Amino acid sequence: MQNRRLLYPCSAHKPGVHLRYPAMKYVSFLSLKGARVRAVACAVGVTGVGIAVLAGCGSGSSGASPQASSNQLLQCDDSLKTAFKPDANTTVTLVKSFKKGDDLNLSGTASGQVAQNDMCVVKLNVGPGNAGPASAPSTSSGIGIEIWLPSKTNWNGRIHVLGGGGYAGAPSVSSLTALAGATSTLTSGEGPAADIAGVEGAVSALTDTGHVSQQGDLGGVFDGSWAMNPDGTINRTLWTDFASRAIHEMAVETKALTAAYYGQQPKHAYWDGCSTGGRQGLMEAQANPNDFDGILAGAAAINWTRMQTGGLYPQIVMQRDLGGIPLTSAQLNLVSAAAVTACDSSLTGQHDGFVSDPTSCRYDPTQDATALCTASGGSNGTPACLTTAQAQAVNKMWYGETTDGTVASPAVANGYSDSLQANQLWFGFPRGSNLGIFAAASANGVGVATGLTATPVALELQNPSIAVPSFTNATGNGQNGWMNLSYSDLANAFAQGLALQPSFANINTDDPDLSAFRARNGKIITYHGMADPIIMPQGSIHYYTSVANTMGGFSSVQQFYRFFEIPAMGHCGGIGSVNGTAGVSPTANPPLPAPNQLYNALVNWVEGGVAPDKIPLQNQGATMARPICMYPSKLTYQGGNTNAASSYTCS
């Protein structure tokens, strides 16, 4: 039966009774307090104005909502701070109106970002937060939420909120002098929030997920210091906020404020995020299925501990196999380009400059004389050549983490599939992707993204010294101890990450039972770049296959959930493949999604019933067009112009 209400009819809630979350098995914030919060939010909870209690919560509920006269609606001024009080834990910290053409700033210093239409910004803090020393990253005053409201004449009836990236924690979300939603830097969806409100006309929002990084907005993406208490224990409270509570509270508070501000419920609510934002969207489908009608989740950071521990694996390979001497950028680019040259013609017989089918790419640099140094029996005499040991190290990075550092021959298993091999703990990075993110070294000899991956391992082993020096807060702090880890140590960390899921608030977000979301007629589109150099796309394939195995097969799941692989796309949109500069491949210019193309496909599915089967993409300059196929269908060349979408089918 279709059910698009936020939770349940308000009259169904009784004090002291938990609201039901069909897929929720673990989140610790299901308390009487939490139930009360949602019941109050369900009733809109506006004081000082005459907003009536809504008959049903959330978006798309049946029946007409009570209408409020214009003088009863919340206004975009300081009166909103006292008028909007959905629960005891929520405080309005800032209200600011902007007129079309205004510079978007709170400090008086011009930002260069201009309001595209009249709008209102409201900032909230949702407690209780986490008590502790004032200087500790694990100390939090609560969840920061920034909500952007279109003018009342420009609202299109939708909510379109945005996901975050990495560890989130952007200080600007809760800042009284900065705006997080003025640019798309901090969001992983079709942002920025200011344009969603001003141009699209939808209510938008974003959250810091319950903690504020001391390393600034961009530094917060890599900053996991909040996750460990000063005494070295796991910060369960903030893990719960980060994993699930903050995104649910954002949904609840945004819906409540929307109803109170416009005097009617939103017609539809959408989640839009990539990376951490993709994981957040899938967590909503799993744990809070009534929050959103449609979820767009790209390159989802699900399998969090598996993926993060596996992300440190390239650095451990270089420590153990190469004596701690990292591969140079020139070496990584050469071997990745050679893989593209070897594999980019499998679809049409012509070189594209990017790999369309990673499953069939079995390039092995240990067998490539043009990549191997002359001292290793090859023909390459440049500084970018690889020794046999270095070439095998690259094979390990492509294959993924194993229990003991061994790797299968690429002819047998190349690491790109929907299931793991017997000795494979997690998947590696696709051939042709840019290995420089996790395998290259910065000036101090530490991989540029090692801070992102060493932190989870430090948390898994509950030893802060394993992290990089920027990891502060706990006794000992980070001391680059990851450099001394053996293959078995990393395998142990992998196992501990799974065992500690209750402490990490089930951050892996891998529950395949989406029956509650399907029952309320929700729709999901997920996508992943097949050249993603940050989050292994095989993790998305693995999860989607798991959902299909749990819920009656692919054809059954595709009625509400569709997944698309995108050749050559990197992390959340950009080109991720290294073109074949060392061979005969042309410079990569692959077809990629246009702005809002995938979001519009989701809206058309939710509101128009048009389920996306294959989605045509174009490259820059519109010289090449090809469709992407709904998994598990694969793109097949039928003949004719290789740059025309009509030459391909999904089979």
XYZ file of C-alpha atoms in Angstrom:
651
model
C 0.000 0.000 0.000
C 1.354 3.419 -0.893
C 2.444 5.406 2.124
C 4.391 8.612 1.695
C 3.876 9.989 5.165
C 6.885 10.996 7.192
C 6.206 8.541 9.958
C 2.615 7.664 10.772
C -0.574 9.661 11.386
C 0.001 11.924 14.370
C -2.966 10.436 16.202
C -1.292 7.024 16.074
C 1.457 8.084 18.454
C 0.946 7.682 22.171
C 3.321 8.942 24.840
C 5.755 6.274 25.932
C 5.350 4.200 22.794
C 8.145 3.944 20.247
C 7.409 4.801 16.661
C 8.085 1.821 14.438
C 11.127 1.763 12.156
C 10.708 -1.411 10.097
C 14.371 -1.825 9.121
C 15.866 -0.396 12.305
C 17.650 -3.009 14.358
C 20.370 -1.131 16.073
C 20.392 2.648 16.294
C 20.698 3.682 19.910
C 18.736 6.919 19.659
C 15.408 5.051 19.552
C 14.353 6.255 22.965
C 11.278 7.777 24.509
C 12.910 11.120 23.921
C 13.418 10.302 20.236
C 9.827 9.153 19.873
C 8.650 12.334 21.540
C 10.766 14.441 19.205
C 9.235 12.811 16.169
C 5.724 13.041 17.509
C 6.165 16.741 18.168
C 7.756 17.280 14.753
C 4.826 15.375 13.289
C 2.551 17.971 14.831
C 4.743 20.744 13.350
C 5.310 22.076 16.859
C 5.036 25.786 16.173
C 4.456 28.070 19.137
C 3.138 31.574 19.028
C 1.361 31.175 15.687
C -1.835 29.476 14.637
C -0.490 26.602 12.550
C -2.833 23.661 12.824
C -1.626 20.139 13.543
C -1.243 18.284 10.277
C -3.383 15.249 9.679
C -0.486 13.233 8.285
C 3.257 13.612 8.510
C 5.770 14.064 5.732
C 5.344 14.308 2.014
C 2.624 13.115 -0.244
C 0.182 12.095 2.485
C -3.379 11.609 1.375
C -5.950 14.283 1.965
C -5.620 18.049 1.970
C -3.488 19.626 4.631
C -4.967 22.360 6.787
C -4.114 25.742 5.320
C -2.935 28.660 7.405
C -3.613 32.261 6.585
C -0.639 34.358 5.512
C -0.487 36.162 8.837
C -0.197 32.824 10.626
C 2.814 31.583 8.685
C 6.336 31.799 10.022
C 8.180 34.877 8.856
C 11.825 35.128 7.821
C 12.943 37.246 10.758
C 13.968 36.800 14.369
C 10.375 36.015 15.366
C 10.996 32.565 13.876
C 13.542 31.848 16.624
C 10.809 31.635 19.225
C 7.902 30.666 16.959
C 9.494 27.475 15.640
C 10.034 25.054 18.496
C 9.410 21.501 17.288
C 10.960 19.883 20.385
C 13.015 20.620 23.467
C 16.295 19.693 21.778
C 15.975 22.058 18.814
C 17.076 25.685 18.833
C 16.907 28.169 15.979
C 20.279 29.891 15.993
C 19.993 32.156 12.937
C 17.400 33.506 10.510
C 18.440 35.569 7.503
C 16.486 36.752 4.468
C 18.054 37.473 1.081
C 16.578 39.324 -1.847
C 17.300 38.417 -5.446
C 20.728 39.791 -6.347
C 21.976 40.049 -2.764
C 25.482 38.838 -2.037
C 25.233 35.673 0.037
C 27.150 36.414 3.192
C 26.538 36.812 6.916
C 29.701 38.672 7.844
C 29.339 41.786 5.714
C 32.241 40.733 3.510
C 31.177 40.030 -0.059
C 31.413 36.362 -1.060
C 30.805 36.803 -4.775
C 27.900 34.343 -4.551
C 24.609 36.006 -5.442
C 21.064 35.033 -4.499
C 19.242 33.921 -7.643
C 15.864 34.643 -6.068
C 14.340 35.755 -2.786
C 15.008 33.185 -0.076
C 15.366 32.578 3.640
C 18.154 30.778 5.515
C 17.460 29.151 8.868
C 20.101 27.479 11.033
C 19.209 24.960 13.716
C 21.009 23.139 16.476
C 19.588 19.801 17.575
C 20.949 18.520 20.881
C 21.875 16.961 23.120
C 25.337 16.735 21.544
C 28.236 15.215 23.474
C 29.715 16.725 26.616
C 33.450 16.952 27.158
C 36.438 19.287 27.335
C 35.956 22.507 25.381
C 39.034 21.850 23.249
C 38.258 18.248 22.342
C 36.965 17.404 18.829
C 34.700 14.824 20.470
C 32.842 17.595 22.311
C 29.693 18.659 20.477
C 26.885 21.073 21.194
C 24.585 19.156 18.867
C 23.697 18.626 15.226
C 24.020 21.680 13.007
C 21.464 22.011 10.207
C 21.238 24.768 7.594
C 17.915 25.053 5.736
C 17.310 27.153 2.620
C 13.710 28.189 1.955
C 12.578 29.645 -1.389
C 10.226 32.590 -1.315
C 6.661 31.557 -0.657
C 5.689 32.412 -4.232
C 8.635 30.536 -5.738
C 8.396 27.233 -3.817
C 7.758 24.274 -6.126
C 6.339 22.067 -3.377
C 9.431 19.893 -3.065
C 12.172 19.278 -0.528
C 15.569 18.506 -2.083
C 18.233 18.051 0.590
C 21.923 17.393 0.075
C 24.398 14.884 1.464
C 27.878 15.547 2.778
C 31.355 14.266 1.997
C 33.970 12.346 3.962
C 33.593 12.881 7.691
C 31.475 16.023 7.114
C 31.870 18.339 10.133
C 31.976 21.611 8.170
C 32.108 24.494 10.690
C 30.194 26.791 8.328
C 26.986 24.777 8.786
C 26.538 26.002 12.362
C 28.539 29.222 11.999
C 26.738 32.515 12.535
C 29.115 34.290 10.148
C 29.379 31.814 7.236
C 26.990 30.000 4.885
C 27.656 26.367 4.013
C 25.012 26.270 1.288
C 26.250 29.247 -0.696
C 28.627 27.049 -2.724
C 28.681 23.398 -3.751
C 32.062 22.801 -2.103
C 30.631 21.085 0.972
C 27.816 19.095 -0.574
C 27.906 15.998 -2.697
C 24.579 16.388 -4.481
C 23.322 18.724 -7.181
C 24.113 21.767 -5.030
C 24.642 24.368 -3.917
C 21.666 24.599 -1.612
C 21.295 28.299 -2.417
C 20.694 27.471 -6.086
C 18.329 24.640 -5.266
C 16.225 27.139 -3.323
C 16.743 30.096 -5.642
C 16.712 28.467 -9.084
C 15.012 25.100 -8.707
C 12.567 26.442 -6.134
C 12.845 23.529 -3.699
C 13.576 23.666 0.009
C 17.118 22.447 0.610
C 19.209 21.587 3.655
C 22.555 20.203 4.770
C 24.047 19.095 8.082
C 27.411 18.868 9.834
C 26.252 15.434 11.138
C 26.770 16.422 14.768
C 30.392 17.540 15.002
C 32.445 20.580 14.018
C 35.917 20.005 12.619
C 38.759 22.118 13.974
C 40.437 21.811 10.558
C 37.961 23.986 8.677
C 35.354 23.149 6.080
C 37.532 21.249 3.612
C 39.730 19.760 6.334
C 36.635 18.352 7.974
C 36.224 15.914 5.092
C 39.394 14.128 6.272
C 39.029 14.819 9.994
C 37.823 11.856 12.050
C 39.244 13.083 15.355
C 35.740 13.465 16.797
C 35.207 9.684 16.600
C 37.412 8.875 19.603
C 36.968 10.234 23.113
C 39.937 11.792 24.947
C 40.354 8.598 26.967
C 40.760 6.580 23.761
C 37.317 4.965 23.793
C 34.997 5.014 20.811
C 32.645 7.987 20.791
C 29.386 6.096 20.421
C 27.212 9.204 20.734
C 28.761 11.044 17.825
C 29.049 7.853 15.754
C 25.259 7.553 16.055
C 24.802 11.176 15.031
C 27.195 10.782 12.091
C 25.874 7.433 10.898
C 22.147 8.009 11.078
C 20.603 10.381 13.608
C 21.751 13.652 12.043
C 20.394 12.848 8.593
C 17.075 11.698 10.040
C 16.812 14.810 12.196
C 17.541 16.942 9.141
C 14.654 15.272 7.332
C 12.269 15.686 10.265
C 13.211 19.285 11.045
C 13.185 20.341 7.388
C 9.717 18.916 6.879
C 8.414 20.529 10.046
C 9.862 23.933 9.157
C 8.591 23.665 5.583
C 5.055 22.946 6.738
C 5.128 25.810 9.211
C 6.688 28.286 6.773
C 4.442 27.600 3.783
C 1.333 26.391 5.588
C 1.236 23.075 3.759
C 3.163 19.853 3.572
C 5.737 19.257 0.839
C 4.394 17.236 -2.062
C 7.599 15.236 -2.373
C 10.893 14.964 -0.523
C 14.174 13.930 -2.175
C 17.600 12.934 -0.918
C 20.552 13.773 -3.173
C 24.098 12.860 -2.222
C 27.316 11.220 -3.344
C 30.151 9.514 -1.435
C 29.254 9.986 2.245
C 26.080 11.564 0.914
C 25.354 8.364 -1.004
C 25.834 6.323 2.155
C 23.551 8.694 4.033
C 20.836 8.246 1.432
C 20.977 4.461 1.653
C 20.957 4.679 5.457
C 17.717 6.622 5.206
C 16.203 3.919 3.004
C 17.331 1.228 5.437
C 16.652 2.854 8.798
C 14.101 5.641 8.183
C 12.223 4.569 5.062
C 9.468 7.157 5.406
C 11.734 10.205 5.319
C 12.077 10.509 1.538
C 10.035 9.670 -1.542
C 13.091 9.476 -3.746
C 16.766 8.855 -3.009
C 19.636 9.595 -5.387
C 22.818 8.015 -4.019
C 26.107 8.145 -5.903
C 29.393 6.362 -5.167
C 27.976 5.465 -1.782
C 30.483 5.124 1.061
C 28.706 2.023 2.303
C 30.798 -0.869 3.576
C 32.552 1.965 5.430
C 35.072 0.004 7.497
C 35.724 -2.503 4.709
C 36.271 0.220 2.132
C 38.345 2.479 4.392
C 40.587 -0.332 5.612
C 40.976 -1.485 2.013
C 41.865 2.080 1.069
C 44.934 1.911 3.304
C 46.028 -1.328 1.637
C 48.015 0.329 -1.230
C 50.140 2.150 1.333
C 50.726 -1.069 3.306
C 51.712 -2.830 0.069
C 54.370 -0.215 -0.559
C 55.589 -0.380 3.038
C 55.869 -4.178 3.085
C 56.779 -5.017 -0.531
C 58.718 -1.942 -1.637
C 60.596 -1.096 1.534
C 58.454 1.955 2.236
C 59.487 3.634 -1.015
C 56.274 4.827 -2.677
C 55.637 4.695 -6.385
C 56.031 8.029 -8.105
C 53.187 9.816 -9.851
C 54.951 9.162 -13.166
C 55.038 5.418 -12.481
C 51.386 5.311 -11.424
C 50.302 7.302 -14.460
C 52.313 5.133 -16.832
C 50.932 1.835 -15.594
C 47.349 3.134 -15.413
C 47.586 4.548 -18.918
C 48.983 1.235 -20.154
C 45.947 -0.512 -18.661
C 43.642 1.857 -20.530
C 45.459 1.272 -23.794
C 45.157 -2.485 -23.302
C 41.456 -2.450 -22.433
C 39.673 0.553 -23.944
C 38.848 -1.051 -27.282
C 36.932 -4.056 -25.921
C 33.532 -2.475 -26.564
C 33.809 -1.271 -30.162
C 37.218 -2.424 -31.364
C 38.359 1.196 -31.419
C 40.347 2.990 -28.722
C 38.186 5.317 -26.603
C 40.707 6.579 -24.053
C 38.720 4.985 -21.207
C 37.695 1.509 -20.099
C 34.041 0.641 -20.685
C 34.117 -2.864 -19.184
C 36.481 -3.291 -16.209
C 35.317 -6.888 -15.733
C 37.106 -7.903 -18.920
C 40.262 -5.847 -18.340
C 43.011 -8.244 -17.259
C 46.060 -6.166 -18.027
C 49.118 -7.403 -16.086
C 52.086 -5.012 -15.862
C 54.383 -7.840 -14.796
C 53.944 -9.186 -18.348
C 54.237 -5.832 -20.151
C 57.742 -5.188 -21.476
C 56.841 -1.573 -22.323
C 56.140 -0.864 -18.639
C 58.970 -2.896 -17.066
C 62.443 -1.476 -16.534
C 65.246 -2.932 -18.600
C 66.798 -4.368 -15.423
C 63.598 -6.382 -14.955
C 63.616 -7.737 -18.477
C 61.527 -4.959 -19.995
C 62.192 -2.328 -22.638
C 61.372 0.823 -20.691
C 64.427 2.887 -19.843
C 62.616 5.952 -18.481
C 62.353 6.972 -14.807
C 58.670 5.985 -14.990
C 59.448 2.294 -15.578
C 58.488 -0.331 -12.999
C 60.486 -3.148 -11.517
C 58.810 -6.536 -11.372
C 58.161 -6.018 -7.636
C 56.583 -2.637 -8.312
C 54.430 -4.041 -11.097
C 53.213 -6.797 -8.788
C 52.468 -4.178 -6.110
C 50.197 -2.420 -8.609
C 48.433 -5.718 -9.295
C 47.763 -5.956 -5.557
C 46.254 -2.461 -5.498
C 43.953 -3.372 -8.372
C 42.979 -6.694 -6.815
C 42.295 -5.440 -3.302
C 43.120 -6.366 0.283
C 43.801 -10.014 1.069
C 44.453 -11.709 4.385
C 48.166 -12.144 3.727
C 49.092 -9.786 0.902
C 48.895 -12.372 -1.854
C 47.282 -11.632 -5.204
C 45.645 -13.775 -7.843
C 46.872 -13.698 -11.409
C 44.807 -11.133 -13.385
C 44.120 -13.893 -15.899
C 42.243 -15.747 -13.149
C 40.664 -12.869 -11.176
C 41.166 -9.165 -11.786
C 39.376 -7.859 -8.690
C 36.380 -6.370 -10.515
C 33.281 -8.444 -9.811
C 30.176 -8.582 -7.652
C 31.627 -11.150 -5.253
C 34.855 -11.622 -3.325
C 37.408 -14.337 -3.974
C 38.313 -16.797 -1.208
C 41.324 -14.869 0.066
C 40.055 -11.398 -0.817
C 38.857 -9.213 2.056
C 37.751 -6.281 -0.097
C 37.936 -5.039 -3.644
C 40.749 -2.991 -5.160
C 40.671 0.048 -7.417
C 39.667 -0.432 -11.068
C 42.335 -0.661 -13.753
C 42.646 2.657 -15.505
C 41.556 4.715 -12.490
C 43.883 7.276 -10.996
C 45.859 5.401 -8.339
C 47.465 8.631 -7.183
C 44.775 9.332 -4.580
C 45.656 6.453 -2.262
C 48.947 5.173 -3.639
C 50.915 8.329 -4.363
C 52.996 10.091 -1.740
C 53.013 13.711 -0.696
C 56.098 15.696 0.232
C 56.328 14.124 3.694
C 56.122 10.597 2.323
C 52.527 10.032 3.421
C 49.836 9.299 0.850
C 47.668 12.304 0.142
C 44.537 10.544 1.416
C 46.158 8.380 4.093
C 44.595 10.536 6.796
C 41.192 9.436 5.574
C 42.011 5.721 5.687
C 44.405 5.486 8.642
C 41.833 6.974 11.023
C 39.318 4.097 10.676
C 42.123 1.577 11.189
C 43.189 3.435 14.348
C 39.604 3.284 15.545
C 39.226 -0.377 14.637
C 42.361 -1.278 16.588
C 41.520 1.374 19.233
C 45.044 2.735 19.021
C 45.206 6.446 18.102
C 48.925 6.336 17.374
C 48.194 4.402 14.158
C 46.566 7.513 12.642
C 48.362 10.426 10.973
C 49.483 13.374 13.147
C 46.427 15.459 12.266
C 44.348 12.959 14.261
C 44.098 14.673 17.649
C 41.938 14.373 20.733
C 42.845 11.016 22.241
C 45.818 10.222 24.446
C 48.837 9.757 22.177
C 47.165 11.196 19.071
C 48.303 10.166 15.599
C 51.924 9.112 15.089
C 51.841 7.453 11.631
C 51.846 4.043 13.278
C 50.098 2.659 10.199
C 53.518 2.466 8.548
C 54.447 -0.459 10.792
C 51.334 -2.532 10.139
C 51.801 -5.981 8.612
C 49.327 -7.621 6.269
C 47.986 -9.657 9.175
C 47.638 -6.506 11.303
C 45.532 -4.884 8.596
C 43.458 -8.051 8.221
C 42.873 -7.972 11.973
C 41.759 -4.336 11.733
C 39.369 -5.353 8.955
C 37.846 -8.015 11.214
C 37.632 -5.602 14.141
C 35.806 -3.094 11.975
C 33.074 -5.647 11.407
C 32.970 -6.726 15.049
C 32.672 -3.113 16.241
C 29.729 -2.183 14.034
C 27.443 -1.684 17.075
C 29.951 0.822 18.476
C 30.180 2.548 15.087
C 26.368 2.762 14.845
C 26.361 0.352 11.912
C 28.288 2.764 9.737
C 28.738 0.065 7.068
C 25.141 0.738 5.995
C 24.859 -2.610 4.248
C 21.455 -3.939 5.329
C 20.013 -5.453 2.119
C 16.426 -5.541 3.391
C 14.729 -2.498 1.864
C 11.236 -3.931 2.090
C 9.916 -1.059 4.224
C 11.107 1.512 1.707
C 9.591 -0.496 -1.123
C 6.308 -0.825 0.793
C 5.946 2.956 1.094
C 6.450 3.249 -2.695
C 9.814 4.962 -2.445
C 12.258 5.012 -5.360
C 16.064 4.777 -5.364
C 18.607 5.469 -8.076
C 22.226 4.685 -7.274
C 25.188 5.221 -9.570
C 28.928 4.698 -9.417
C 31.799 5.667 -11.690
C 33.669 2.654 -13.016
C 36.954 4.570 -12.681
C 36.349 5.826 -9.143
C 39.774 6.243 -7.484
C 38.385 6.797 -3.959
C 35.509 4.370 -3.340
C 35.698 1.028 -5.098
C 32.661 0.705 -7.413
C 32.575 -3.046 -6.804
C 31.195 -2.260 -3.341
C 28.078 -0.765 -4.920
C 27.745 -3.764 -7.237
C 28.177 -6.115 -4.278
C 25.479 -4.329 -2.256
C 22.981 -4.149 -5.115
C 23.469 -7.848 -5.775
C 22.931 -8.528 -2.072
C 19.663 -6.560 -2.162
C 18.553 -8.547 -5.208
C 19.426 -11.842 -3.525
C 17.450 -10.780 -0.436
C 14.402 -9.298 -2.155
C 13.453 -11.670 -4.943
C 15.952 -11.033 -7.712
C 16.961 -8.152 -9.940
C 13.652 -7.822 -11.772
C 11.800 -7.520 -8.479
C 14.219 -4.971 -7.025
C 14.211 -2.895 -10.204
C 10.587 -2.022 -9.554
C 11.784 0.471 -6.944
C 15.611 0.515 -6.985
C 17.886 0.868 -10.024
C 21.673 1.000 -10.192
C 23.824 2.430 -12.996
C 27.537 2.018 -13.635
C 29.137 4.932 -15.490
C 32.279 4.178 -17.549
C 35.308 6.443 -17.006
C 33.599 8.498 -14.318
C 35.700 9.184 -11.253
C 34.483 10.048 -7.802
C 31.105 11.775 -7.889
C 31.291 13.173 -11.383
C 34.699 13.951 -12.830
C 36.775 11.924 -15.255
C 38.527 9.260 -13.209
C 40.390 7.325 -15.872
C 43.980 8.020 -16.810
C 43.982 8.273 -20.598
C 46.411 6.227 -22.595
C 49.209 8.728 -23.000
C 51.740 5.898 -23.019
C 49.992 4.030 -25.812
C 47.675 4.567 -28.728
C 44.554 5.662 -26.860
C 43.202 9.177 -27.426
C 42.711 11.708 -24.652
C 39.718 10.661 -22.596
C 36.516 12.629 -23.187
C 33.820 10.226 -22.011
C 30.071 10.800 -21.826
C 29.164 11.850 -18.266
C 25.898 12.889 -16.591
C 24.851 16.484 -17.157
C 23.976 18.626 -14.129
C 20.712 17.420 -12.579
C 20.279 14.715 -15.241
C 20.145 11.851 -12.750
C 18.138 13.862 -10.239
C 15.586 14.688 -12.926
C 15.392 11.001 -13.821
C 14.538 10.265 -10.190
C 11.872 12.981 -10.078
C 10.315 11.670 -13.298
C 10.190 8.190 -11.777
C 8.660 9.300 -8.475
C 6.203 11.826 -9.853
C 5.641 10.628 -13.400
C 6.072 6.884 -13.089
C 8.780 6.867 -15.775
C 11.317 4.273 -14.613
C 14.791 4.897 -16.094
C 15.999 1.925 -18.130
C 18.949 3.327 -20.032
C 20.054 6.929 -19.667
C 21.768 8.644 -22.633
C 24.884 10.642 -21.741
C 26.979 13.049 -23.801
C 30.601 14.112 -23.499
C 32.001 17.616 -23.526
C 31.457 19.101 -26.941
C 28.710 16.543 -27.658
C 31.022 14.549 -29.923
C 30.137 11.244 -28.271
C 26.845 9.937 -26.893
C 26.286 6.605 -25.216
C 23.693 5.259 -22.813
C 24.380 3.879 -19.372
C 22.542 0.685 -18.557
C 20.509 -0.432 -15.583
C 22.554 -3.090 -13.792
C 23.029 -5.988 -14.466
C 22.480 -5.124 -18.129
C 25.660 -4.268 -20.016
C 26.249 -1.895 -22.871
C 26.552 -3.697 -26.217
C 27.758 -2.203 -29.472
C 25.422 -3.042 -32.361
C 27.476 -1.507 -35.154
C 27.552 1.838 -36.908
C 28.822 5.162 -35.629
C 30.662 4.467 -32.361
C 29.886 7.999 -31.165
C 26.102 7.689 -31.585
C 23.889 6.443 -28.758
C 21.694 4.660 -31.306
C 24.578 2.268 -32.019
C 24.278 0.680 -28.583
C 21.807 -1.371 -26.649
C 21.578 -2.670 -23.096
C 21.482 -6.437 -22.883
